[in-house]
PDB file of C-alpha atoms in Angstrom:
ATOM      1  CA  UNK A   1     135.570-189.390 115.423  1.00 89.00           C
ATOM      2  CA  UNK A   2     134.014-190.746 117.971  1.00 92.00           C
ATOM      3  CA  UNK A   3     134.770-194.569 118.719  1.00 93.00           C
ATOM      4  CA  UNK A   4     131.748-197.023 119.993  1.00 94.00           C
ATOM      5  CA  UNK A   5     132.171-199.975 122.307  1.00 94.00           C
ATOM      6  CA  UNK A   6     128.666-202.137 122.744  1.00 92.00           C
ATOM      7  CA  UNK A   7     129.866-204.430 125.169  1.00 90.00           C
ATOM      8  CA  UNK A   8     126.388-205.324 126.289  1.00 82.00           C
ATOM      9  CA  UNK A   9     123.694-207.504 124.877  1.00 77.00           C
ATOM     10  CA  UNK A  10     121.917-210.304 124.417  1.00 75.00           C
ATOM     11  CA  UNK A  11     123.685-213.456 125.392  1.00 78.00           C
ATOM     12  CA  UNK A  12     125.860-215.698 123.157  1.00 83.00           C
ATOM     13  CA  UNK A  13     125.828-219.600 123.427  1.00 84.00           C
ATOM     14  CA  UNK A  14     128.743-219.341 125.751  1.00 84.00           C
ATOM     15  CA  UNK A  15     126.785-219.832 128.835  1.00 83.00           C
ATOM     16  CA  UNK A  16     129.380-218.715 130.948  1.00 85.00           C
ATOM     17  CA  UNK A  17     128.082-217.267 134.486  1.00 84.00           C
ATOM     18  CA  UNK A  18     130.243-214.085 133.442  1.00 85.00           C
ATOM     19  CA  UNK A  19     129.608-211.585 130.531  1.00 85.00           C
ATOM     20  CA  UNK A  20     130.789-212.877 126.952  1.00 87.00           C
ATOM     21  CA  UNK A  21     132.820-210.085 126.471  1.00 88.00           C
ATOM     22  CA  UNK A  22     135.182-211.123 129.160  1.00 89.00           C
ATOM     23  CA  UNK A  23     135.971-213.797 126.564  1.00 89.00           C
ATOM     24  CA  UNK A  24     140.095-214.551 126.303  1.00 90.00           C
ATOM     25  CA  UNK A  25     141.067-213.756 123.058  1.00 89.00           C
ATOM     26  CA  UNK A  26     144.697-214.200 124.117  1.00 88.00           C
ATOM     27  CA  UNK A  27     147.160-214.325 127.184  1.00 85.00           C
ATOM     28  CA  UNK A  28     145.677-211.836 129.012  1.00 86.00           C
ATOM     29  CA  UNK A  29     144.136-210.000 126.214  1.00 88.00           C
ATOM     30  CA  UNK A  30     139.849-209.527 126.514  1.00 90.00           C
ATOM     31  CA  UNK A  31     137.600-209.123 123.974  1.00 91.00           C
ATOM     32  CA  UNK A  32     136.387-206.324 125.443  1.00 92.00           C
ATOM     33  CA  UNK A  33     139.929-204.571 125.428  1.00 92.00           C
ATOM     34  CA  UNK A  34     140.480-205.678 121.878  1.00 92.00           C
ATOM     35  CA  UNK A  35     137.268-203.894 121.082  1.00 93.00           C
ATOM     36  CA  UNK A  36     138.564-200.205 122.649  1.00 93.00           C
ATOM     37  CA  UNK A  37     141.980-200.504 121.266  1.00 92.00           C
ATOM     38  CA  UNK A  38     140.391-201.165 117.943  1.00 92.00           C
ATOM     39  CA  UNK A  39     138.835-197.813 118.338  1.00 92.00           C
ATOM     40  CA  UNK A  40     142.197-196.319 119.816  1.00 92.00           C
ATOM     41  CA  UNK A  41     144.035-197.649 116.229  1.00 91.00           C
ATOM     42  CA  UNK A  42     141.047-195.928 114.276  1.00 91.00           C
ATOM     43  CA  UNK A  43     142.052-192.870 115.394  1.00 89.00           C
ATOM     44  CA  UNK A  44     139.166-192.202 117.570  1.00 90.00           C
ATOM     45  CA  UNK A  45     139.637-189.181 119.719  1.00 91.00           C
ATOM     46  CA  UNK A  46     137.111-190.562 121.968  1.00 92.00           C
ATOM     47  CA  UNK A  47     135.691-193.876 123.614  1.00 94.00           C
ATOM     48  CA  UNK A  48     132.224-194.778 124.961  1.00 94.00           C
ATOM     49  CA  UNK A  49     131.352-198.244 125.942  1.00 94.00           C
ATOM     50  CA  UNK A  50     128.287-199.438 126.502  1.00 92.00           C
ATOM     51  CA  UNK A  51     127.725-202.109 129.112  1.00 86.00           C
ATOM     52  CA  UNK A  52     125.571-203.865 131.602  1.00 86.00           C
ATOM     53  CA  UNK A  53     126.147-201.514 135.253  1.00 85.00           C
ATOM     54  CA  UNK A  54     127.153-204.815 136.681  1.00 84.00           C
ATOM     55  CA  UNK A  55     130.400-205.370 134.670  1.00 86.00           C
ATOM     56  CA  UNK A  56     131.588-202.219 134.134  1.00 87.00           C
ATOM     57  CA  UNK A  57     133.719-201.805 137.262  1.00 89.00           C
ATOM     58  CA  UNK A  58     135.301-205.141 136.515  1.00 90.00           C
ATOM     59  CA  UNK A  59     136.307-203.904 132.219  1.00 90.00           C
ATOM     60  CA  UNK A  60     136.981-199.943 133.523  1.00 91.00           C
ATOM     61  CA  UNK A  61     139.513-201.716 136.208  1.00 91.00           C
ATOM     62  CA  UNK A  62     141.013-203.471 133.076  1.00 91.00           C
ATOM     63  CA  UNK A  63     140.959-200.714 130.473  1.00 91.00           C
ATOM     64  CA  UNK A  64     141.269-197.920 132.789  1.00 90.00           C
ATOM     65  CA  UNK A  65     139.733-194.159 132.028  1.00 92.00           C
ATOM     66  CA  UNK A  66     142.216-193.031 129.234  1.00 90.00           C
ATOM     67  CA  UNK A  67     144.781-194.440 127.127  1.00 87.00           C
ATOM     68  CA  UNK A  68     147.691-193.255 125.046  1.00 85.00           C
ATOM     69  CA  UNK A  69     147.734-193.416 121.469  1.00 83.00           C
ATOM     70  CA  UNK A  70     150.481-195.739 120.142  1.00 80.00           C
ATOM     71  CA  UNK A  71     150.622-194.143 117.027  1.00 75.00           C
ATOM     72  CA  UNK A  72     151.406-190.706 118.981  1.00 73.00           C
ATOM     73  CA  UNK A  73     154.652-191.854 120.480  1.00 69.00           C
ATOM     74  CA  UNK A  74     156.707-191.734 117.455  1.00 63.00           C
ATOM     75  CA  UNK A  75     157.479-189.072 114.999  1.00 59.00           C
ATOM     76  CA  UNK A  76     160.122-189.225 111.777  1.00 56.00           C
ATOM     77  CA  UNK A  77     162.195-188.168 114.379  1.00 55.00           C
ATOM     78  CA  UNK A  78     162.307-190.729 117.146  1.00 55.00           C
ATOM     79  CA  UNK A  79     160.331-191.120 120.033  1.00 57.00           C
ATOM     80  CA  UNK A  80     158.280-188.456 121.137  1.00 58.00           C
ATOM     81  CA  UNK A  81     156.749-187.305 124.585  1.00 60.00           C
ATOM     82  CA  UNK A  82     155.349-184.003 123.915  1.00 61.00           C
ATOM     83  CA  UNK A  83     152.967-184.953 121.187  1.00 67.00           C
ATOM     84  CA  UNK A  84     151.512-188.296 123.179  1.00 76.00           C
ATOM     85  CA  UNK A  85     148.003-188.248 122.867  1.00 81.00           C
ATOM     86  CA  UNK A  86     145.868-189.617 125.749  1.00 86.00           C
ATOM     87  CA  UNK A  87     142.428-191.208 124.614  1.00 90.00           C
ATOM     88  CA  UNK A  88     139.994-190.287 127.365  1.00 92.00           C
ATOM     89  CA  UNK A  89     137.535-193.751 127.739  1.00 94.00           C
ATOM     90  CA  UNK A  90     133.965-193.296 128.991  1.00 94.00           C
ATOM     91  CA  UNK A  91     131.682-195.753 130.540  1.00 94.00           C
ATOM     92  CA  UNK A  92     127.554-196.207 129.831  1.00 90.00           C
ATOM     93  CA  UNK A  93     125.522-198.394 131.696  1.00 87.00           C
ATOM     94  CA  UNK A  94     122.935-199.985 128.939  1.00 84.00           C
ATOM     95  CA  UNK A  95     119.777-198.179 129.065  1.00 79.00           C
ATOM     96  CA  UNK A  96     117.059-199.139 131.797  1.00 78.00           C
ATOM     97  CA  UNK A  97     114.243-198.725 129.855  1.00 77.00           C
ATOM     98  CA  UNK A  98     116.087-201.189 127.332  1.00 74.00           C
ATOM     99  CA  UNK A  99     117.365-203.907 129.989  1.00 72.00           C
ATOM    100  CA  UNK A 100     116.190-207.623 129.233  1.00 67.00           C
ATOM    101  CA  UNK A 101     113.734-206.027 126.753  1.00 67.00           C
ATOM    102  CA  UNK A 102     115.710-204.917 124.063  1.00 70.00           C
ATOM    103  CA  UNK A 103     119.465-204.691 125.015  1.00 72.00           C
ATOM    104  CA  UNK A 104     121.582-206.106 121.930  1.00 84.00           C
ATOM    105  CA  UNK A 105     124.786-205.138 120.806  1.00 87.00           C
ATOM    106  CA  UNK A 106     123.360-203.386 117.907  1.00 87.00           C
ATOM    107  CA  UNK A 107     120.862-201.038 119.609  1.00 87.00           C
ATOM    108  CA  UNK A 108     123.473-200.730 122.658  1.00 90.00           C
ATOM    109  CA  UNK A 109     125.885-199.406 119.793  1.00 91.00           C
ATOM    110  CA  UNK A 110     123.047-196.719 118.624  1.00 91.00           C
ATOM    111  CA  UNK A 111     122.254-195.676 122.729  1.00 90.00           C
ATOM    112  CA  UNK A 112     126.096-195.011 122.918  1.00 92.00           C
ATOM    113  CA  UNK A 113     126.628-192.785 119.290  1.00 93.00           C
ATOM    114  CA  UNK A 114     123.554-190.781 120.825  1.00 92.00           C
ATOM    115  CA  UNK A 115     125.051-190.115 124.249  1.00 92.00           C
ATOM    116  CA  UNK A 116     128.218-189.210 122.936  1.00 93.00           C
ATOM    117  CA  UNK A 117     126.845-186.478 120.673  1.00 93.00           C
ATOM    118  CA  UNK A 118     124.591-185.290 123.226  1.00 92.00           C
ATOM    119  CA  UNK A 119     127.215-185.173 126.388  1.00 92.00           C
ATOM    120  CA  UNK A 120     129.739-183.590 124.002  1.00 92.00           C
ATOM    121  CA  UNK A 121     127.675-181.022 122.889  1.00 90.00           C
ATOM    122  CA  UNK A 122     126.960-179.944 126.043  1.00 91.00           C
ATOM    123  CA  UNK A 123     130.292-179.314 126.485  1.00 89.00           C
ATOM    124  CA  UNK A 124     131.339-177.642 123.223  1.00 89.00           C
ATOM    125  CA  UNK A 125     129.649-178.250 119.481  1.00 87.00           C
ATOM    126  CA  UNK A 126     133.280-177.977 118.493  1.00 88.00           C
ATOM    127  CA  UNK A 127     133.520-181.052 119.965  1.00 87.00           C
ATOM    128  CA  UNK A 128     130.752-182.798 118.797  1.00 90.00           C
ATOM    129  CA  UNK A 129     131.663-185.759 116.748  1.00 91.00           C
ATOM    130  CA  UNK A 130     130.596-186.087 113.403  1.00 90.00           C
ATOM    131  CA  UNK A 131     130.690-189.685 113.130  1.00 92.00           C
ATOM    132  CA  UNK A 132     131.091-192.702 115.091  1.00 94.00           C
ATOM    133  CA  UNK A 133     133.507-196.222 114.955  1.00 94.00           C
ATOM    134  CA  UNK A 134     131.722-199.142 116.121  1.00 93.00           C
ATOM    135  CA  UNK A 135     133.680-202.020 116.990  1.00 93.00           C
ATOM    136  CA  UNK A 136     132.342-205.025 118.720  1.00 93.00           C
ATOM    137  CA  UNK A 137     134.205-207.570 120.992  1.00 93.00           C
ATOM    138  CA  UNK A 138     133.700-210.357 118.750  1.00 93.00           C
ATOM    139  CA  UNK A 139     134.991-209.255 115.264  1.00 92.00           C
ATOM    140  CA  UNK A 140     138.542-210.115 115.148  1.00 93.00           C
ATOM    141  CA  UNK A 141     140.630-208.230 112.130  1.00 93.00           C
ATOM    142  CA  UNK A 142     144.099-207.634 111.796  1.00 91.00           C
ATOM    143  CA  UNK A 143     145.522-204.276 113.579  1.00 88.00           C
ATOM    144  CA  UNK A 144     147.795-203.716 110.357  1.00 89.00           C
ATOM    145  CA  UNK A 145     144.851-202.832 108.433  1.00 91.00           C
ATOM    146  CA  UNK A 146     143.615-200.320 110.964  1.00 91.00           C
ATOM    147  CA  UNK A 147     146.850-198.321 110.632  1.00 89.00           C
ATOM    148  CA  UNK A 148     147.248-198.745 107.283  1.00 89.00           C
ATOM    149  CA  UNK A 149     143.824-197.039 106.905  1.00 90.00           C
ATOM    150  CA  UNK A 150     144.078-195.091 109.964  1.00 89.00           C
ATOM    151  CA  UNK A 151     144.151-191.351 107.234  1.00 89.00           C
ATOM    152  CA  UNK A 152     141.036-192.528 105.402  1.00 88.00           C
ATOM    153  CA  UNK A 153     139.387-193.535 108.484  1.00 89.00           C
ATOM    154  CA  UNK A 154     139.267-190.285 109.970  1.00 88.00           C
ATOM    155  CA  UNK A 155     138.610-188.484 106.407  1.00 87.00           C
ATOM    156  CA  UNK A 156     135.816-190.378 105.027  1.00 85.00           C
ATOM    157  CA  UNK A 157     132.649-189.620 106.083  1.00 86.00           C
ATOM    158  CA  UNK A 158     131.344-193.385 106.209  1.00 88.00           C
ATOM    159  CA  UNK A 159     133.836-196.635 106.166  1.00 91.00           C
ATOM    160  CA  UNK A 160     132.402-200.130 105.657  1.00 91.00           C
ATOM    161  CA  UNK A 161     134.984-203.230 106.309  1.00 93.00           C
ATOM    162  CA  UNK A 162     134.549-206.245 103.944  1.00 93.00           C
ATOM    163  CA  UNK A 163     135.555-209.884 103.728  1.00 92.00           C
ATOM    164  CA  UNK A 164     134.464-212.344 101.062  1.00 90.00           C
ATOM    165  CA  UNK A 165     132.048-209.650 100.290  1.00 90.00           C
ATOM    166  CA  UNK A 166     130.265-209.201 103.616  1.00 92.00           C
ATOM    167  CA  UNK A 167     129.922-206.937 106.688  1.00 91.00           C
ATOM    168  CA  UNK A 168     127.828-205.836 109.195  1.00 92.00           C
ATOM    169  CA  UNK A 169     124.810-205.958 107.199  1.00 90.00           C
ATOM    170  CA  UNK A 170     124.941-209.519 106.868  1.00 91.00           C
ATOM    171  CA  UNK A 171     125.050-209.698 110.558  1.00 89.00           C
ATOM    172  CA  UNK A 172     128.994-209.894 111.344  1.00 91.00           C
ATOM    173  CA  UNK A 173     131.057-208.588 114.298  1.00 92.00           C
ATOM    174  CA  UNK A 174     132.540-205.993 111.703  1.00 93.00           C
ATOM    175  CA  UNK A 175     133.499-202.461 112.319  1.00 93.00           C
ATOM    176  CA  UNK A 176     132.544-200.012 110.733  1.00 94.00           C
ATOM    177  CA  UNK A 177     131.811-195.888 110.826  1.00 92.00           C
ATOM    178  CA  UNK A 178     128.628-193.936 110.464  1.00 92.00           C
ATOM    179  CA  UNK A 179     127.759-191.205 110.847  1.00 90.00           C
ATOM    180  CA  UNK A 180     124.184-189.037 111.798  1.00 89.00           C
ATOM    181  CA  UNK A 181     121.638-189.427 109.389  1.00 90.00           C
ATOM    182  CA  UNK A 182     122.376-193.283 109.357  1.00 90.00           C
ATOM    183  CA  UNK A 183     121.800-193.381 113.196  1.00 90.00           C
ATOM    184  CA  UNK A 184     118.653-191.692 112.655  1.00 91.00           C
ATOM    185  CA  UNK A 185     117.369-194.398 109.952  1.00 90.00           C
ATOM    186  CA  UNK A 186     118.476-197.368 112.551  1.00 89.00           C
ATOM    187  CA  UNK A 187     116.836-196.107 115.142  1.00 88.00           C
ATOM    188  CA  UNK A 188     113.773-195.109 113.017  1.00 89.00           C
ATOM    189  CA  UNK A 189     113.768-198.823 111.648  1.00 85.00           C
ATOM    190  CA  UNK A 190     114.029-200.463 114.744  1.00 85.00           C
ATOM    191  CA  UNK A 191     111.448-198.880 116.131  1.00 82.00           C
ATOM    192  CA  UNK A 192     109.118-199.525 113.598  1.00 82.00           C
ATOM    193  CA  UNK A 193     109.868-202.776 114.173  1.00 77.00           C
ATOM    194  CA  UNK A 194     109.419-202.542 117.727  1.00 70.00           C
ATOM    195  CA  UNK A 195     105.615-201.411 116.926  1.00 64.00           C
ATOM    196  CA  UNK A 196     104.996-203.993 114.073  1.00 66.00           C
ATOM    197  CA  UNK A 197     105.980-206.735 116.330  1.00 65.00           C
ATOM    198  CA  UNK A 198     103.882-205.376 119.889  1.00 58.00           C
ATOM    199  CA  UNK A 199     100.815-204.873 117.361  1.00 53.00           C
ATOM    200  CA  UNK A 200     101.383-208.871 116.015  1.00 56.00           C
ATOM    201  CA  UNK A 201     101.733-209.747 120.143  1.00 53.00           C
ATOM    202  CA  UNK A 202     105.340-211.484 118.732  1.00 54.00           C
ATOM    203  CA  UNK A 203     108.437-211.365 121.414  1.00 55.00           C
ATOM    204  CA  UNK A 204     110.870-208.683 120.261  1.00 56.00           C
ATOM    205  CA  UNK A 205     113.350-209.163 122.713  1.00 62.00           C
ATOM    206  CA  UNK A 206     116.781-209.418 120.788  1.00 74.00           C
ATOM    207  CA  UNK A 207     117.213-208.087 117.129  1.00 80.00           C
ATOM    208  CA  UNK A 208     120.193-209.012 115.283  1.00 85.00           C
ATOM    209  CA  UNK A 209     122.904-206.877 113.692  1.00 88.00           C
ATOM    210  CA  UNK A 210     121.424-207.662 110.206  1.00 88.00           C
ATOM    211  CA  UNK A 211     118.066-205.978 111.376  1.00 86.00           C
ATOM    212  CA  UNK A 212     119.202-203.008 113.666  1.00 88.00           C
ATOM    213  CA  UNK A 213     121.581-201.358 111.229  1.00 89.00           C
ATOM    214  CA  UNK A 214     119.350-202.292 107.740  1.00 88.00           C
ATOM    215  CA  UNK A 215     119.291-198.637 107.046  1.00 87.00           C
ATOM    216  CA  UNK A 216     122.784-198.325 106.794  1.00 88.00           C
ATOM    217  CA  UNK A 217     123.913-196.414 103.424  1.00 85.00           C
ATOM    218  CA  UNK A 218     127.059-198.179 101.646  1.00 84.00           C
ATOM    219  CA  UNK A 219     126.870-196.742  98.360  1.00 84.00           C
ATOM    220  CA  UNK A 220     129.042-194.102  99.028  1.00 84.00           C
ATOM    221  CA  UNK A 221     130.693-195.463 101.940  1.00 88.00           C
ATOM    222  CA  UNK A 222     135.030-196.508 101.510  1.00 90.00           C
ATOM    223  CA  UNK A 223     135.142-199.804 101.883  1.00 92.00           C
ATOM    224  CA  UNK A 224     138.582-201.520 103.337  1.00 91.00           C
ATOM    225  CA  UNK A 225     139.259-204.768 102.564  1.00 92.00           C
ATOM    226  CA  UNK A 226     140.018-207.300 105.084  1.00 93.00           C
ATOM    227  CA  UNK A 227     142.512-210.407 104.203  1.00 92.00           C
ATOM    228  CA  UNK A 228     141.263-212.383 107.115  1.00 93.00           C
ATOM    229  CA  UNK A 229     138.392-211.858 109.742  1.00 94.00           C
ATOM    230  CA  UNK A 230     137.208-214.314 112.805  1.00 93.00           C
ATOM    231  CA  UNK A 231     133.695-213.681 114.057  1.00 92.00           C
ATOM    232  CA  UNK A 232     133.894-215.276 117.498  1.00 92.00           C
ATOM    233  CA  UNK A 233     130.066-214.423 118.921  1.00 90.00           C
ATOM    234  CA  UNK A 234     129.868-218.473 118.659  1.00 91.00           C
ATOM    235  CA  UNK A 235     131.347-221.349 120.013  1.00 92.00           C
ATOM    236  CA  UNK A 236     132.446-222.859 116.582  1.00 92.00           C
ATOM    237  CA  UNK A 237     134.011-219.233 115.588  1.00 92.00           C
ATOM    238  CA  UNK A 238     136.125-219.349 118.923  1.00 92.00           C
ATOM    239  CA  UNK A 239     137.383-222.552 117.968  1.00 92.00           C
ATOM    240  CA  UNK A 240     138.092-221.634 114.585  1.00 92.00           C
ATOM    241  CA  UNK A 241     139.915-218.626 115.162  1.00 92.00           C
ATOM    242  CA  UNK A 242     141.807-220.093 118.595  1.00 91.00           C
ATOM    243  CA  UNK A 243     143.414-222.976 116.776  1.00 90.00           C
ATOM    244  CA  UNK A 244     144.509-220.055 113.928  1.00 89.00           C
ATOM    245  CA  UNK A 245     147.640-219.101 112.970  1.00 87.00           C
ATOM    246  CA  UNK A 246     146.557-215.704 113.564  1.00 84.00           C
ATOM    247  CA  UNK A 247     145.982-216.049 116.950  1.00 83.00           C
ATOM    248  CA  UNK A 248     149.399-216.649 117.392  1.00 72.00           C
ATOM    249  CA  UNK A 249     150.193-212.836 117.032  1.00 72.00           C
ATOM    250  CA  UNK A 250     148.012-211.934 119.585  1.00 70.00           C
ATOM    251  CA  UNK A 251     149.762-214.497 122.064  1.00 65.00           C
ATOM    252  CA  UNK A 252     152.992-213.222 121.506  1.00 63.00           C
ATOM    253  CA  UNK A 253     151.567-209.256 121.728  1.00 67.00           C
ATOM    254  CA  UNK A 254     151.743-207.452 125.090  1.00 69.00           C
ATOM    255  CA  UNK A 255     148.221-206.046 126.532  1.00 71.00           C
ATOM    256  CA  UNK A 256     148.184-202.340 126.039  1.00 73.00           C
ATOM    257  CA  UNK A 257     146.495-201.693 128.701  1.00 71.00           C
TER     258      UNK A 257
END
């Protein structure tokens, strides 16, 4: 399992001179790092994010190059140091070819499933993952849930997170895990698209979540639940979920990192 950071893409209506994804969702708590350790709570035995070259140095000086998996620090026992498990994090710039033209946090999220598979299998095809865990920088959802579900996570072949009967399809900052043959029919869509929209001379510059991951299969997918979500890509979600009660648990949470 193979966890997915897009931290890249098209810009929200912050209009901040930094990247959005620097955003403060708590006392010294990013978005982007909220996004990785989302991935590190999954399970994932891997990170890739996938970022403008510019701001990398800035998040990799925050997050760092590995991490150790709370969840691997305690046994039935106690406390344990010989079974820690350290998360190594990797670092994609977004793709040239794809900069200003078609860089959104959807398509970003498809670049960084394909260089993960590729880079680890030229290492080892034992080591190739077998599917991926996106999780973007603006969908908050409570941590419980992601250890609660941590088993099924990493057994299910495809996991789709709800709330009021929506999710990434309906173009919200949810996470959620696919696997190959849905990357394929993404990428196949979008570029599709990318040729309908050149032939009609229309600007294709940003496509939304909604349209990048359209061919995304759910009907077999396990679907978790969420009791409470914030989608902060906008101004008005920021707001909404700041003056939350459940961004009180974040203030009062240390950064792992």
């Amino acid at each position: 399992l193979a966890g997915i950071v897009p931290i890249g893409g098209q810009p929200l209506d912050f209009k901040m001179p930094w990247e959005d994804c620097l955003l403060p969702i708590a006392q010294n708590y990013l978005a982007a790092e909220y996004a990785v350790y989302q991935c590190i709570l999954a399970g994932c035995d891997t990170v890739w994010v996938v970022g403008n070259y510019a701001t990398q140095p800035i998040v990799k000086k925050r997050i760092g190059v590995r991490i150790t998996d709370p969840l691997s620090l305690y046994t039935p026992y106690g406390q344990s140091i010989i079974n820690r498990k350290k998360v190594p994090i990797y670092y994609l710039a977004v793709n040239p070819k794809d900069k200003n033209r078609h860089d959104t946090l959807g398509w970003n999220a498809l670049y960084g499933a394909d260089n993960a598979f590729r880079v680890s299998s030229y290492i080892s095809r034992w080591v190739a993952p077998e599917k991926y865990f996106c999780s973007f920088p603006y969908g908050i959802v409570p941590e419980k849930i992601l250890i609660e579900n941590r088993s099924n996570l990493r057994r299910q072949k495809k996991v789709i997170f709800t709330h009021d009967n929506k999710t990434v399809k309906d173009n919200l900052h949810m996470p959620f895990i696919f696997n190959g043959e849905d990357y394929f029919r993404c990428r196949d869509i979008v570029k599709s698209r990318k040729v309908e929209d050149h032939l009609k001379k229309e600007k294709s510059k940003y496509y939304d979540l909604a349209t990048v991951f359209k061919g995304l299969d759910t009907t077999d997918s396990y679907m978790v639940d969420l009791p409470w979500f914030y989608d902060v890509s906008s101004w008005e979600g920021y707001r909404k979920y700041i003056s939350s009660e459940h961004s009180l648990l974040f203030n009062k949470k240390k950064n792992p990192f």
